[in-house]
Amino acid sequence: LPEGSRLTPAARDWLRQEGVTVVPHAETPPAAYRTPDGAAFAEKPEHMTHLKGNILVFKDHPRIAFRGYIDLLEAEITLAQHAAAGEGYGTLAEELEEVLDFVRRFIRFDVLDENLGEMRLCGYTPGELREYSHYPEKHFGQPHFLIRYTDGPAILAVNKVRTIVRQTELAAYRAFRDADGNVTRDDIILGLNRLSSLMWIMMIKLKAGKYQKG
């Protein structure tokens, strides 16, 4: 409380009942954490987490949710690598390692406000990823298809990664849009969109027998 402030007996009793300690303003500890709207905390509340530096937000903040999807995506990629290696698709497992390294950089892009920069995944440019995923029969001799339970573990696992990428892209849109609905991080949205295209290309190549076992 500011110097010279006084509490009524009823207020003092209520605060004591609630376990609230009242100290003079001069004795309050310095604020170690802040929120984007200016609130300050000496200690980090359990229901909040770091947005960046000492800036805290609630754990359901859209950017925190986006980071959670990145974490989920990393887990699904490693499971897909396991499935690919189990079927003997070593080349696919290595390509997914490149994908994993790419995905792990997204947290850095967010926290440090770094730009995605020039993108090339598994030898494909963003334009090629879009072209090849839209016209697979032209480039791989394999038309678009619907996934079935009879498909192998690797293709099913890559398909799961593809769906998580799509969910992550939607989470990124919620995290990086302004009040008017404009996207503030076009680079992140583009990166995830083209990553989804790459997952479809991998599925097409598996279906077409373009990956050799061994």
Short mmCIF file of C-alpha atoms in Angstrom, two decimals:
data_model
loop_
_atom_site.label_atom_id
_atom_site.label_comp_id
_atom_site.label_asym_id
_atom_site.label_seq_id
_atom_site.Cartn_x
_atom_site.Cartn_y
_atom_site.Cartn_z
CA LEU A 1 0.00 0.00 0.00
CA PRO A 2 1.17 3.58 -0.59
CA GLU A 3 2.66 5.35 2.42
CA GLY A 4 0.01 6.72 4.77
CA SER A 5 -2.74 4.33 3.59
CA ARG A 6 -4.92 2.71 6.22
CA LEU A 7 -7.17 -0.36 6.16
CA THR A 8 -10.54 -0.56 7.81
CA PRO A 9 -10.87 -3.29 10.45
CA ALA A 10 -13.20 -5.23 8.16
CA ALA A 11 -10.74 -5.07 5.28
CA ARG A 12 -7.87 -6.11 7.54
CA ASP A 13 -9.87 -9.09 8.84
CA TRP A 14 -10.86 -10.17 5.31
CA LEU A 15 -7.27 -9.98 4.04
CA ARG A 16 -6.03 -11.96 7.03
CA GLN A 17 -8.72 -14.58 6.41
CA GLU A 18 -7.66 -14.88 2.75
CA GLY A 19 -3.98 -15.15 3.65
CA VAL A 20 -3.04 -11.85 2.00
CA THR A 21 -0.03 -10.03 3.45
CA VAL A 22 -0.07 -6.25 3.25
CA VAL A 23 3.26 -4.40 3.18
CA PRO A 24 4.22 -0.77 2.63
CA HIS A 25 4.87 0.08 -1.01
CA ALA A 26 8.53 0.80 -0.29
CA GLU A 27 9.04 -2.81 0.84
CA THR A 28 7.50 -4.52 -2.19
CA PRO A 29 9.98 -6.58 -4.24
CA PRO A 30 10.83 -5.31 -7.73
CA ALA A 31 8.77 -6.68 -10.61
CA ALA A 32 10.66 -9.54 -12.24
CA TYR A 33 7.96 -10.30 -14.83
CA ARG A 34 5.55 -8.26 -16.89
CA THR A 35 2.62 -8.89 -19.21
CA PRO A 36 2.04 -7.30 -22.65
CA ASP A 37 -0.66 -5.05 -21.10
CA GLY A 38 1.66 -3.74 -18.36
CA ALA A 39 0.85 -5.88 -15.32
CA ALA A 40 3.85 -6.76 -13.14
CA PHE A 41 4.75 -9.79 -11.01
CA ALA A 42 7.55 -10.46 -8.56
CA GLU A 43 7.13 -14.21 -9.12
CA LYS A 44 5.83 -16.16 -12.11
CA PRO A 45 2.27 -17.44 -11.55
CA GLU A 46 1.78 -21.12 -12.40
CA HIS A 47 -1.03 -20.34 -14.85
CA MET A 48 1.27 -18.13 -16.93
CA THR A 49 4.32 -18.82 -19.08
CA HIS A 50 7.05 -16.95 -20.97
CA LEU A 51 6.17 -15.35 -24.28
CA LYS A 52 9.69 -13.96 -24.64
CA GLY A 53 12.25 -12.76 -22.12
CA ASN A 54 10.46 -11.78 -18.92
CA ILE A 55 7.13 -11.19 -20.68
CA LEU A 56 4.42 -13.51 -19.35
CA VAL A 57 1.10 -14.53 -20.93
CA PHE A 58 -1.63 -16.98 -20.01
CA LYS A 59 -0.89 -20.55 -21.05
CA ASP A 60 -3.75 -20.56 -23.57
CA HIS A 61 -2.29 -17.58 -25.45
CA PRO A 62 -2.41 -18.26 -29.23
CA ARG A 63 1.37 -18.08 -29.62
CA ILE A 64 1.86 -20.56 -26.78
CA ALA A 65 -0.71 -22.84 -28.42
CA PHE A 66 1.24 -22.55 -31.69
CA ARG A 67 4.43 -23.62 -29.92
CA GLY A 68 2.56 -26.59 -28.51
CA TYR A 69 1.64 -27.67 -32.04
CA ILE A 70 5.29 -27.40 -33.05
CA ASP A 71 6.12 -29.74 -30.17
CA LEU A 72 3.40 -32.17 -31.33
CA LEU A 73 4.67 -31.96 -34.89
CA GLU A 74 8.21 -32.86 -33.82
CA ALA A 75 6.87 -35.92 -32.00
CA GLU A 76 4.89 -37.09 -35.03
CA ILE A 77 7.87 -36.63 -37.35
CA THR A 78 10.07 -38.88 -35.18
CA LEU A 79 7.32 -41.51 -35.13
CA ALA A 80 7.16 -41.30 -38.93
CA GLN A 81 10.93 -41.77 -39.09
CA HIS A 82 10.58 -44.87 -36.94
CA ALA A 83 7.89 -46.25 -39.26
CA ALA A 84 9.95 -45.45 -42.36
CA ALA A 85 13.08 -47.09 -40.97
CA GLY A 86 11.04 -50.11 -39.89
CA GLU A 87 9.90 -50.63 -43.47
CA GLY A 88 13.41 -50.17 -44.80
CA TYR A 89 12.95 -46.68 -46.23
CA GLY A 90 16.23 -45.24 -44.98
CA THR A 91 16.23 -42.39 -47.50
CA LEU A 92 12.78 -41.30 -46.37
CA ALA A 93 13.87 -41.41 -42.71
CA GLU A 94 16.81 -39.13 -43.56
CA GLU A 95 14.57 -36.73 -45.48
CA LEU A 96 12.30 -36.57 -42.44
CA GLU A 97 15.36 -35.71 -40.34
CA GLU A 98 15.81 -32.63 -42.54
CA VAL A 99 12.14 -31.83 -42.00
CA LEU A 100 12.59 -32.22 -38.23
CA ASP A 101 15.52 -29.79 -38.21
CA PHE A 102 13.40 -27.31 -40.17
CA VAL A 103 10.43 -27.59 -37.81
CA ARG A 104 12.60 -27.15 -34.71
CA ARG A 105 13.64 -23.72 -35.98
CA PHE A 106 10.09 -22.37 -35.82
CA ILE A 107 10.27 -21.71 -32.07
CA ARG A 108 13.36 -19.57 -32.71
CA PHE A 109 11.55 -17.77 -35.54
CA ASP A 110 8.75 -16.93 -33.11
CA VAL A 111 10.64 -16.11 -29.90
CA LEU A 112 13.41 -14.07 -31.51
CA ASP A 113 11.24 -12.58 -34.29
CA GLU A 114 13.59 -14.05 -36.90
CA ASN A 115 12.48 -14.39 -40.50
CA LEU A 116 12.23 -17.82 -42.11
CA GLY A 117 14.52 -16.69 -44.90
CA GLU A 118 15.16 -18.63 -48.09
CA MET A 119 13.48 -22.01 -47.99
CA ARG A 120 14.51 -25.26 -49.66
CA LEU A 121 13.31 -28.60 -48.32
CA CYS A 122 14.66 -31.94 -49.52
CA GLY A 123 15.91 -30.22 -52.66
CA TYR A 124 12.61 -28.48 -53.49
CA THR A 125 12.00 -24.72 -53.68
CA PRO A 126 8.63 -23.36 -52.45
CA GLY A 127 7.47 -23.06 -56.06
CA GLU A 128 8.44 -26.65 -56.85
CA LEU A 129 6.72 -27.94 -53.72
CA ARG A 130 3.51 -26.30 -54.82
CA GLU A 131 3.83 -27.45 -58.44
CA TYR A 132 4.74 -31.07 -57.69
CA SER A 133 2.10 -31.49 -55.00
CA HIS A 134 -0.63 -30.11 -57.26
CA TYR A 135 0.33 -32.19 -60.30
CA PRO A 136 1.79 -35.47 -58.97
CA GLU A 137 0.84 -37.54 -62.01
CA LYS A 138 2.76 -35.18 -64.26
CA HIS A 139 5.93 -35.34 -62.15
CA PHE A 140 5.80 -38.79 -60.51
CA GLY A 141 3.37 -40.79 -62.61
CA GLN A 142 1.06 -41.13 -59.61
CA PRO A 143 -2.34 -39.40 -59.45
CA HIS A 144 -3.90 -38.07 -56.27
CA PHE A 145 -5.31 -40.82 -54.05
CA LEU A 146 -7.18 -41.43 -50.81
CA ILE A 147 -5.36 -43.07 -47.94
CA ARG A 148 -6.49 -46.57 -46.84
CA TYR A 149 -5.74 -48.83 -43.89
CA THR A 150 -4.11 -51.26 -46.31
CA ASP A 151 -1.34 -48.76 -47.08
CA GLY A 152 1.99 -49.38 -45.35
CA PRO A 153 3.06 -47.99 -41.94
CA ALA A 154 5.37 -45.38 -43.48
CA ILE A 155 2.76 -43.79 -45.73
CA LEU A 156 0.20 -43.81 -42.91
CA ALA A 157 2.69 -42.14 -40.57
CA VAL A 158 3.63 -39.47 -43.11
CA ASN A 159 -0.06 -38.80 -43.68
CA LYS A 160 -0.46 -38.23 -39.94
CA VAL A 161 2.41 -35.73 -40.06
CA ARG A 162 0.68 -33.98 -42.97
CA THR A 163 -2.52 -33.52 -40.96
CA ILE A 164 -0.59 -32.17 -37.95
CA VAL A 165 1.19 -29.70 -40.25
CA ARG A 166 -2.23 -28.48 -41.38
CA GLN A 167 -3.36 -28.02 -37.77
CA THR A 168 -0.11 -26.22 -36.97
CA GLU A 169 -0.67 -23.87 -39.89
CA LEU A 170 -4.11 -22.96 -38.52
CA ALA A 171 -2.61 -22.42 -35.07
CA ALA A 172 0.00 -20.14 -36.65
CA TYR A 173 -2.74 -18.10 -38.32
CA ARG A 174 -4.50 -17.65 -34.98
CA ALA A 175 -1.19 -16.68 -33.35
CA PHE A 176 0.02 -14.24 -36.01
CA ARG A 177 -3.00 -12.28 -37.16
CA ASP A 178 -3.89 -8.75 -36.16
CA ALA A 179 -7.28 -7.33 -35.20
CA ASP A 180 -8.20 -6.95 -38.87
CA GLY A 181 -7.33 -10.55 -39.72
CA ASN A 182 -4.10 -9.66 -41.52
CA VAL A 183 -1.19 -12.08 -41.08
CA THR A 184 1.87 -10.59 -39.38
CA ARG A 185 4.17 -13.56 -40.09
CA ASP A 186 3.65 -14.49 -43.75
CA ASP A 187 6.97 -16.36 -43.71
CA ILE A 188 5.83 -18.81 -41.02
CA ILE A 189 2.48 -19.42 -42.74
CA LEU A 190 4.22 -20.01 -46.08
CA GLY A 191 6.77 -22.36 -44.52
CA LEU A 192 4.07 -24.54 -42.97
CA ASN A 193 1.95 -24.52 -46.10
CA ARG A 194 4.85 -25.71 -48.24
CA LEU A 195 5.78 -28.28 -45.58
CA SER A 196 2.31 -29.75 -45.98
CA SER A 197 2.97 -29.97 -49.73
CA LEU A 198 6.21 -31.83 -49.06
CA MET A 199 4.40 -34.40 -46.91
CA TRP A 200 2.00 -35.04 -49.77
CA ILE A 201 4.90 -35.39 -52.20
CA MET A 202 6.49 -37.98 -49.89
CA MET A 203 3.21 -39.91 -49.81
CA ILE A 204 2.95 -39.75 -53.61
CA LYS A 205 6.52 -41.06 -53.98
CA LEU A 206 5.83 -43.89 -51.54
CA LYS A 207 2.68 -44.85 -53.43
CA ALA A 208 4.52 -44.70 -56.74
CA GLY A 209 7.43 -46.82 -55.45
CA LYS A 210 9.95 -44.02 -55.83
CA TYR A 211 11.65 -44.82 -52.51
CA GLN A 212 13.95 -47.82 -52.62
CA LYS A 213 14.18 -50.04 -49.57
CA GLY A 214 17.50 -50.75 -47.95
#
